Amino acid sequence: MNPLTQPVTVSHYLIVGAILFVAGVVCMATKRNALGVLMGIELVLNGANINFIAFGSSYLRERNLGLDGQLMALFVIVLAAAEAAVALAIALNFYNNHATIDVDHADDLRG
Amino acid sequence: MMLLGAIDWHSFFFFVFALLAAGFALGVVFTSNIVHMAFYLTLSLGATAGLFFLAGAEFVGAMQFMIYVGGTLVLLIFGVMLTAQSRFVHMKTSAGEWVLAAAVGSTLLVLLLHAAISNKSWTTGREHRDTLTIADAQHVTALGQSLSGVRPDSLEEPSPAARRGMSGYLLPFEIASIHLLVVLIGASYLARAKKRVSSSKS
Amino acid sequence: MDLLPVLLGCAVLLPLASFWVILLVGPRMGKAGEHAAHLATAAIVGAAVLSYVSLFIWLNLPKVEHGHDAAATTADATASAKHDDHDSPGEAHEHAAEQTPLATSGNYWTLGQFGRLNISISYYIDSLTLVMFCMVTLIASCIHLYAMGYMHDELHEITDHEVTLRNGSTLRRPGRYFRFFQYLSLFCFSMLGLVLAGNIAMVFVFWELVGICSYFLIGFYIERKSASNAANKAFIVNRVGDFGMIIGLMALWGALGTFSFGDIDANHDHEFSADERGLFSLVRDPANGYALRETDSMVVQGATRAGGEQGARAIAILAEHDGDLHAARVQIESEFPDLRAGYWLLIVAGLGIFCGCVGKSAQFPLHVWLPDAMEGPTPVSALVHSATMVAAGVYLVGRFFPVFCGEVLLIIAIVGCITLFLAATIALTANDIKRVLAYSTISQLGYMMLALGLGGWIAGLMHLITHAFFKSLLFLCSGSVIHAVHTNDMRKMGGLLRKMPVTGITMLIGCLAIAGVGVPFVIGFSGYYSKDMILEQAYSFSQANPQAWTAVFFVMAGGGAAITAFYMFRMWYMTFVGTPRDAHAYDHAHESPAIMCGPLVVLAVFAISVAWDTSLAGYGLIPLAFLVYQGGRRGWFKRSATAHGHNAHGHDDHAHDDHGHGTHGQDDHGHAAHGHESHGHASPGHVAHDIFPALSWQSIVAVLVLALIGGRLLQEVLPESHLSLRNLLAQSQPAGTQHADVIASGKWTDAKWPNEHASHVPQIVIPVTLLATGTWLVGIGLATAMYALRLLNPEDVRRQFSAVYTFLVNKWWFDELYDWCFVRPTHAISAFMSGIDRNWIDWLIDSAASCTRWFATFWEKLADQTIVDGIANGVAAWTHAVGLSLRRVQTGRLRQYVMFIVIGTVAIFVLISFFWSTSLARG
C-alpha cells in the first residue's frame, strides 16, 4: 500500500526514534572528538524523546500516555540541557588541560 | 496513480520530517568533520521538533526548538568552535572500530525495529482521526497545571485505577530545578579560569 | 585442781610469747638485741614461778589415801636418812589396793575428730608433770642467766676463726645474740609442752619441735661446717627414731583407737564411757587389777586377721557371739591359747614409742648425734643435751610405762644396758671436755633406760631429775672453763683450781654427784641415791629371775658406775689439778663473771641435795639466803653509797676469794685465736655484779646449810607435805606397778619384773649399797692415782691396752660403721640415681626436645612454608595475576568503554527479547 495514504502509527515514530537512537549510540562509540560523543548523547536522548512523544500522542493512539509522555519528554530535554552543559564544561576543561579534544588521549586512567 | 486528494498530509509531513531527522542523524554518524556534525545535528533535532508538532505535542516541540536546538546545540556549537583547531576538525575513526560499531549498531537497530513493529496495538493507527478537535490539543495549560501538581486530565480518565495512578509533576519539577541549579554551579566551577597548559600532548 | 591446767598452760605459753616477740622485734630490742635475753629470762623465770606455785597447789590438795604413802608421810620424817620410805617390809606389802595415780587430764582444745579418734590439745597433770616442770624451768632459768654472760660476744661483730671463706679470709659476721634467746625460748616452750601433753600425738608434735629447736641451737654457729653437719646429724638421727614412733602411733590408733593418756570426761557427765577412756585405763583395766592386758577389740582383731583356719575360726566365733567382743575374746583365748592375738600390737606400739625415745635420748644405736651436738654453745649443751631434751625420751618411757609389756621392757633394759656401757667406755679416752660430758650423758641415759626397763620406775625418773641437775652443772662449769682458757682440749688445761675456784668446786660437786659418792647408809650427794636405787632394782631383778642372763644387767650397771666415777674424776683432775700444760692458756684463765657463776652455785646446791628427804621447799630459801648473807657482808643494809667495789679493785672482805672477774686480766685478752666457742667477756658480769654478789665456796656452804636447815624446819612445820623427790614421784607411779609383786611379765619370756618395793628390803639394800660405795671408791681412787697423784702413768696404760684404746678412741667405730652402712650406700644410690637422671632421663628429655625441634622444623617446612604459605602466596599471586590481567581491561580509552556499555546493553536487550513477548507491553 502506499505509505503516504496510510495513517501514521506509533511504530513509525518508534522506527524513527530507533534510528536516532542507534545513530547516537554509534556516534558515542566511534567518535574520537569529545564533542562528537556529546552529539551522540544528544541523538540518543532525542530518540528517546520521540518514543515518549509517540506514546503520549493522542493522534496516534486512543489509549495513550497523554500528559505523561509529554512531560517526560520535557524533563528529558531539561536534563539533557543540563547534562550537555556539564559535559561541555568537562570537555573544555579537558581541552584546556591537554590541548587536545581527542578522547583517545584521555587514557590517563588506564590500568 | 496516487491522487493528491488521497494523500494523508499528516503522513506526508511525517515522512518528510522523519527522513530529515533520520538522514541527518546518520549524517552525524558518518561524517568526520566536527563542524558538519554540529550542523547536521541541528537539522536533525529541528526535524525532530517537527515530528513533535505532528504528534500533537506542540509545547514539547516548541521547547525542543527553544531549549534543545537553541540552547543545548548552541552550547555544543560553541564548544565545537572553541576547540576546532585544524587538526581536531577531521578525526577519523579506524576501520576496525567502524566494523564493530556497525555490527553492534545494526544488532541494536534490528532489535529495536523488531520491537517497534511487533506490537499489534502500535501498528494500527487511530481511527476517527478526523473527528479530533483542536481542543484536544490544548495541552499547554494541562502541562502547566500538572507541573504545579494538578492533573486536569485525570478527570477524563475512565478507569478509577488509572486515575489514582496519575500524579502531579511538582516534585520532579522541583528536582529538575535544583538539578539545574547544581549543574549551573558545577558548570561554572568547572569552567573557572585556570592555568592553561602550554604544550600540547597530541 | 582446776587451776593447775591454767597455770601450767600459762607456764608453757610464756616462753612461746617470748619467742614470738623476739622473732618479730629481736634486732631492735636494745642495743643489738640485748633485751631479748632479758625478755627470755623473764619469761622462763615466770614459767618457773608458775610451776612452783602449781607445785604448791598440788601439795595442798586433799590426798587420796594411798596405802603406803600415808604411812610414809609420818614415817619418813623421822626415818633414817636413807631413802627407804617403807619402815619394814611387812608394812610395805600391805597389798593395799592398786589405784590410778592422782592425776588430772582434760582437753584444752579439740582440733578434730576422726571417727572415734579425737585429736586435741590436752593435758595430763600428775606429780611427775609437776616435778618435770619445776626441774625444767629451774634449770632453764639458771641457764638463761648463764647464757646472758656466756653469749655476750654475740652482741658485737664476731670474727669466727673456725670458718674460712672461699677467698681465704676468716668470717666476720654480725652477732646473733637475740636469736640465741629466741631459740632458747622456743625450746623451753616445746619442752614444757611435751611434758604437759595429755596425748601421744601432742607429744609427737612437741617431740619434733624440740628436735628442730635442737637443730637450730646446735647449728647456731651455722657458718661452721662442723656445726651445721652436727645439726643435720642430730635431726636426721632423731628422725630415724621418730619413724619408729610414728609406727607406734599407728599401732596405738589401730589397736586402741585413742591417743589420750588419761580418761577425759569430754561430755562432763562425770563418767568415763568407753569412748572417753585413755590409753592407760584401756590397757590396764581397773576391773582387771590394773594388770597389763590387751583389750577385747585387740584380741578379736588380731585373731580374725590371722591367716588360715585359726582366722576363719575366730571370725566364726565373733559371728556366733553376735558382736559381743568380750565373750568372743574369752572364747578365742580359750580355744587358741598360743595365738597371743592382739599382743603383737602391744609390742609394736611399745617398741615404736621406744624407738622415738632411742633417737631422742641418744641410746644405742642412735647415740651418734649427741657427741657431735657439742658443736653448739655450752648453754645449749647444758640445757638441751643433758637435762631436758634428751631426758624427754626417758620421760616418755616413764609416762608410757603402763602400756609397755614385758618384752618391750626387756628390750628397753637391754638397750639401756648396752648404751651405758658403750658410752662409758668411750668417755674413758675422750680428750675434749665436752665430749666426756656428752658420753657421760649418754651413759647416764642408758642407766635411766635400764632402770625403767627393769621395772624401777621411781629409780629411773629420780635419776632423770638428779642427773639433770648435776649434768647441767657440769656442762656449765665446762663452759666456764672453756670461756676462761679458750680451748676445749683437756690436754691443754691443768691446775685451774687456783684460778677458778668457784668453777672448780662446783664442778667437783657435780663429779661427786655423778659418781654417786656418799657415806653409805648415812648421807650422800643426789646421784648417790638415784644410782643406788637403780642398782638395787637391777639386783632385785636378777634375784627375782633365776635365769643367768638377768644378772648381766646388774653387773654392767655396777661396772658402769665404776667407769663413770673414773672418767669423771679423770676429767676433773686433768682440768683443775696439777701443773698447767699450756702456760699461755693458764695465764689468761680467769674466773667467770658472777652472772655465770651464780647459776653454777644454784645448780650445785641442787646437785647435792635434790634427792634428800628434806623438804624441797627449803630450796625456796636459796635466793633469800644468798641475798641476805651477801647483803649482810657487803653492807647493803647499811645504806652506804660506796661502790660495791668488786673485783676490779679487789678490795673486799673476801678479796682473797675474789678471783678477779677478769677485769684486770681482761685487757690482756688480746687473743686472736679463740677456742671452740664464742663466749662472753666480763661486760655483762659488771652489770650483774650489782645483783649477784661475789661468790665463793664459803657462800656455797653457807647457802647449803641454810637450805638444809630451812628444809628440815619446814618438814616439821608441814608434815603432810610430801615434798621429797621420791615421794612426789611415787605419787605418779602407774597403776599396776604400785603394790603388785610382779608388775610386768611377758608372753614370750618367763622373766618377771619385781615391784620396786621389793628392792628396798635390807637383803638387797645392804649389799648393793656396799657395792656402789666400792664402785666409786675404786673409780675415784684409780683416777686419783693416775691423774692427781701421778702414781700410774696414763701413757703406759694406753700403750698396754693400745688396741682397746684405739677401739675406744674411735668411738667403737660407730660413725665409720654408719658411714659405711648408710651414708655411703645412700651416696652411691643417689649418685646412681642422679646419674640416671643426668644421663638417661635428661637424655630422654633432651632427645625428646630435639625430636620435637626437628619435627617442628620439618613440619614448618612442610606444612607452614609449603602448604600454608603456598596457599596464601598462591592465592595472592593468583589474585595479583587476575588483577594484572584485568588491568588490561582498563585501557583508559573512552570509546572502548562506551562500546562495552553498548555491547552489554545490546546483549541484554537481545536476551530479553527472546524471553519477553511483546504482548506484555501495554497496549
PDB file of C-alpha atoms in Angstrom, chain C residues 397-521:
ATOM      1  CA  VAL C 397      59.208 -44.086 128.653  1.00  0.00           C
ATOM      2  CA  GLY C 398      58.250 -43.313 132.203  1.00  0.00           C
ATOM      3  CA  ARG C 399      54.957 -41.793 131.146  1.00  0.00           C
ATOM      4  CA  PHE C 400      54.170 -44.602 128.817  1.00  0.00           C
ATOM      5  CA  PHE C 401      55.192 -47.267 131.278  1.00  0.00           C
ATOM      6  CA  PRO C 402      51.686 -48.713 131.727  1.00  0.00           C
ATOM      7  CA  VAL C 403      51.466 -49.606 128.071  1.00  0.00           C
ATOM      8  CA  PHE C 404      54.767 -51.432 127.858  1.00  0.00           C
ATOM      9  CA  CYS C 405      54.545 -55.169 128.064  1.00  0.00           C
ATOM     10  CA  GLY C 406      57.291 -57.415 129.302  1.00  0.00           C
ATOM     11  CA  GLU C 407      59.088 -57.948 126.015  1.00  0.00           C
ATOM     12  CA  VAL C 408      59.253 -54.248 125.387  1.00  0.00           C
ATOM     13  CA  LEU C 409      60.592 -53.618 128.855  1.00  0.00           C
ATOM     14  CA  LEU C 410      63.222 -56.232 128.324  1.00  0.00           C
ATOM     15  CA  ILE C 411      64.333 -54.611 125.121  1.00  0.00           C
ATOM     16  CA  ILE C 412      64.424 -51.236 126.829  1.00  0.00           C
ATOM     17  CA  ALA C 413      66.612 -52.676 129.521  1.00  0.00           C
ATOM     18  CA  ILE C 414      68.935 -54.321 127.035  1.00  0.00           C
ATOM     19  CA  VAL C 415      69.294 -51.162 125.002  1.00  0.00           C
ATOM     20  CA  GLY C 416      69.903 -49.115 128.105  1.00  0.00           C
ATOM     21  CA  CYS C 417      72.468 -51.567 129.339  1.00  0.00           C
ATOM     22  CA  ILE C 418      74.390 -51.589 126.092  1.00  0.00           C
ATOM     23  CA  THR C 419      74.270 -47.840 125.915  1.00  0.00           C
ATOM     24  CA  LEU C 420      75.548 -47.211 129.370  1.00  0.00           C
ATOM     25  CA  PHE C 421      78.473 -49.482 128.885  1.00  0.00           C
ATOM     26  CA  LEU C 422      79.266 -48.307 125.413  1.00  0.00           C
ATOM     27  CA  ALA C 423      79.272 -44.644 126.264  1.00  0.00           C
ATOM     28  CA  ALA C 424      81.161 -45.087 129.499  1.00  0.00           C
ATOM     29  CA  THR C 425      83.994 -46.840 127.754  1.00  0.00           C
ATOM     30  CA  ILE C 426      84.244 -44.195 125.068  1.00  0.00           C
ATOM     31  CA  ALA C 427      84.316 -41.442 127.663  1.00  0.00           C
ATOM     32  CA  LEU C 428      87.415 -43.030 129.119  1.00  0.00           C
ATOM     33  CA  THR C 429      89.507 -41.849 126.230  1.00  0.00           C
ATOM     34  CA  ALA C 430      87.938 -38.569 125.271  1.00  0.00           C
ATOM     35  CA  ASN C 431      90.123 -35.511 125.468  1.00  0.00           C
ATOM     36  CA  ASP C 432      87.571 -32.850 124.720  1.00  0.00           C
ATOM     37  CA  ILE C 433      85.970 -31.805 127.934  1.00  0.00           C
ATOM     38  CA  LYS C 434      82.536 -31.523 126.387  1.00  0.00           C
ATOM     39  CA  ARG C 435      82.842 -34.871 124.695  1.00  0.00           C
ATOM     40  CA  VAL C 436      83.487 -36.521 128.009  1.00  0.00           C
ATOM     41  CA  LEU C 437      80.357 -34.955 129.361  1.00  0.00           C
ATOM     42  CA  ALA C 438      78.413 -35.906 126.249  1.00  0.00           C
ATOM     43  CA  TYR C 439      79.314 -39.527 126.546  1.00  0.00           C
ATOM     44  CA  SER C 440      78.645 -39.337 130.200  1.00  0.00           C
ATOM     45  CA  THR C 441      75.176 -38.105 129.374  1.00  0.00           C
ATOM     46  CA  ILE C 442      74.601 -40.971 127.010  1.00  0.00           C
ATOM     47  CA  SER C 443      75.788 -43.380 129.639  1.00  0.00           C
ATOM     48  CA  GLN C 444      73.547 -41.951 132.321  1.00  0.00           C
ATOM     49  CA  LEU C 445      70.595 -42.008 129.976  1.00  0.00           C
ATOM     50  CA  GLY C 446      71.393 -45.642 129.475  1.00  0.00           C
ATOM     51  CA  TYR C 447      71.172 -46.036 133.200  1.00  0.00           C
ATOM     52  CA  MET C 448      67.766 -44.463 133.263  1.00  0.00           C
ATOM     53  CA  MET C 449      66.536 -46.684 130.477  1.00  0.00           C
ATOM     54  CA  LEU C 450      67.963 -49.683 132.218  1.00  0.00           C
ATOM     55  CA  ALA C 451      66.195 -48.742 135.382  1.00  0.00           C
ATOM     56  CA  LEU C 452      62.891 -48.243 133.651  1.00  0.00           C
ATOM     57  CA  GLY C 453      63.319 -51.405 131.682  1.00  0.00           C
ATOM     58  CA  LEU C 454      63.852 -53.425 134.804  1.00  0.00           C
ATOM     59  CA  GLY C 455      60.738 -52.032 136.415  1.00  0.00           C
ATOM     60  CA  GLY C 456      62.399 -49.382 138.538  1.00  0.00           C
ATOM     61  CA  TRP C 457      60.042 -46.619 137.626  1.00  0.00           C
ATOM     62  CA  ILE C 458      60.805 -44.344 140.502  1.00  0.00           C
ATOM     63  CA  ALA C 459      64.503 -45.091 140.300  1.00  0.00           C
ATOM     64  CA  GLY C 460      64.774 -44.207 136.665  1.00  0.00           C
ATOM     65  CA  LEU C 461      62.838 -40.995 136.905  1.00  0.00           C
ATOM     66  CA  MET C 462      64.620 -39.954 140.028  1.00  0.00           C
ATOM     67  CA  HIS C 463      67.891 -40.430 138.249  1.00  0.00           C
ATOM     68  CA  LEU C 464      66.475 -38.296 135.470  1.00  0.00           C
ATOM     69  CA  ILE C 465      65.918 -35.417 137.845  1.00  0.00           C
ATOM     70  CA  THR C 466      69.178 -35.692 139.703  1.00  0.00           C
ATOM     71  CA  HIS C 467      71.104 -36.183 136.512  1.00  0.00           C
ATOM     72  CA  ALA C 468      69.507 -33.085 135.061  1.00  0.00           C
ATOM     73  CA  PHE C 469      70.886 -31.002 137.856  1.00  0.00           C
ATOM     74  CA  PHE C 470      74.379 -32.332 138.080  1.00  0.00           C
ATOM     75  CA  LYS C 471      74.845 -32.761 134.372  1.00  0.00           C
ATOM     76  CA  SER C 472      73.770 -29.243 133.559  1.00  0.00           C
ATOM     77  CA  LEU C 473      76.014 -28.094 136.379  1.00  0.00           C
ATOM     78  CA  LEU C 474      78.908 -29.980 134.850  1.00  0.00           C
ATOM     79  CA  PHE C 475      78.242 -28.537 131.440  1.00  0.00           C
ATOM     80  CA  LEU C 476      78.008 -25.027 132.733  1.00  0.00           C
ATOM     81  CA  CYS C 477      81.240 -25.474 134.598  1.00  0.00           C
ATOM     82  CA  SER C 478      82.910 -26.795 131.498  1.00  0.00           C
ATOM     83  CA  GLY C 479      81.618 -23.783 129.647  1.00  0.00           C
ATOM     84  CA  SER C 480      83.096 -21.596 132.285  1.00  0.00           C
ATOM     85  CA  VAL C 481      86.427 -23.357 131.879  1.00  0.00           C
ATOM     86  CA  ILE C 482      86.268 -23.083 128.110  1.00  0.00           C
ATOM     87  CA  HIS C 483      85.402 -19.440 128.423  1.00  0.00           C
ATOM     88  CA  ALA C 484      88.484 -18.960 130.551  1.00  0.00           C
ATOM     89  CA  VAL C 485      91.088 -20.916 128.608  1.00  0.00           C
ATOM     90  CA  HIS C 486      89.555 -20.688 125.136  1.00  0.00           C
ATOM     91  CA  THR C 487      90.024 -24.305 124.380  1.00  0.00           C
ATOM     92  CA  ASN C 488      88.062 -27.487 124.825  1.00  0.00           C
ATOM     93  CA  ASP C 489      91.061 -29.720 124.944  1.00  0.00           C
ATOM     94  CA  MET C 490      91.762 -31.052 128.402  1.00  0.00           C
ATOM     95  CA  ARG C 491      95.322 -31.761 127.449  1.00  0.00           C
ATOM     96  CA  LYS C 492      95.887 -28.035 127.439  1.00  0.00           C
ATOM     97  CA  MET C 493      94.377 -27.475 130.834  1.00  0.00           C
ATOM     98  CA  GLY C 494      95.543 -28.253 134.324  1.00  0.00           C
ATOM     99  CA  GLY C 495      95.899 -26.549 137.625  1.00  0.00           C
ATOM    100  CA  LEU C 496      92.970 -24.274 137.067  1.00  0.00           C
ATOM    101  CA  LEU C 497      91.599 -24.721 140.557  1.00  0.00           C
ATOM    102  CA  ARG C 498      93.643 -21.840 141.864  1.00  0.00           C
ATOM    103  CA  LYS C 499      92.449 -19.547 139.171  1.00  0.00           C
ATOM    104  CA  MET C 500      88.822 -20.620 139.036  1.00  0.00           C
ATOM    105  CA  PRO C 501      87.823 -21.783 142.455  1.00  0.00           C
ATOM    106  CA  VAL C 502      84.073 -21.415 142.119  1.00  0.00           C
ATOM    107  CA  THR C 503      84.018 -23.289 138.897  1.00  0.00           C
ATOM    108  CA  GLY C 504      86.364 -25.898 140.271  1.00  0.00           C
ATOM    109  CA  ILE C 505      84.432 -26.522 143.438  1.00  0.00           C
ATOM    110  CA  THR C 506      81.072 -26.648 141.780  1.00  0.00           C
ATOM    111  CA  MET C 507      82.389 -28.963 139.141  1.00  0.00           C
ATOM    112  CA  LEU C 508      83.788 -31.138 141.882  1.00  0.00           C
ATOM    113  CA  ILE C 509      80.359 -31.252 143.439  1.00  0.00           C
ATOM    114  CA  GLY C 510      78.960 -32.281 140.112  1.00  0.00           C
ATOM    115  CA  CYS C 511      81.517 -35.026 139.719  1.00  0.00           C
ATOM    116  CA  LEU C 512      80.853 -36.313 143.174  1.00  0.00           C
ATOM    117  CA  ALA C 513      77.184 -36.366 142.460  1.00  0.00           C
ATOM    118  CA  ILE C 514      77.509 -38.243 139.236  1.00  0.00           C
ATOM    119  CA  ALA C 515      79.864 -40.743 140.776  1.00  0.00           C
ATOM    120  CA  GLY C 516      77.289 -41.437 143.406  1.00  0.00           C
ATOM    121  CA  VAL C 517      79.552 -40.544 146.278  1.00  0.00           C
ATOM    122  CA  GLY C 518      78.125 -40.649 149.740  1.00  0.00           C
ATOM    123  CA  VAL C 519      78.605 -42.004 153.169  1.00  0.00           C
ATOM    124  CA  PRO C 520      76.880 -45.360 152.922  1.00  0.00           C
ATOM    125  CA  PHE C 521      73.614 -45.562 154.782  1.00  0.00           C
TER     126      PHE C 521
END
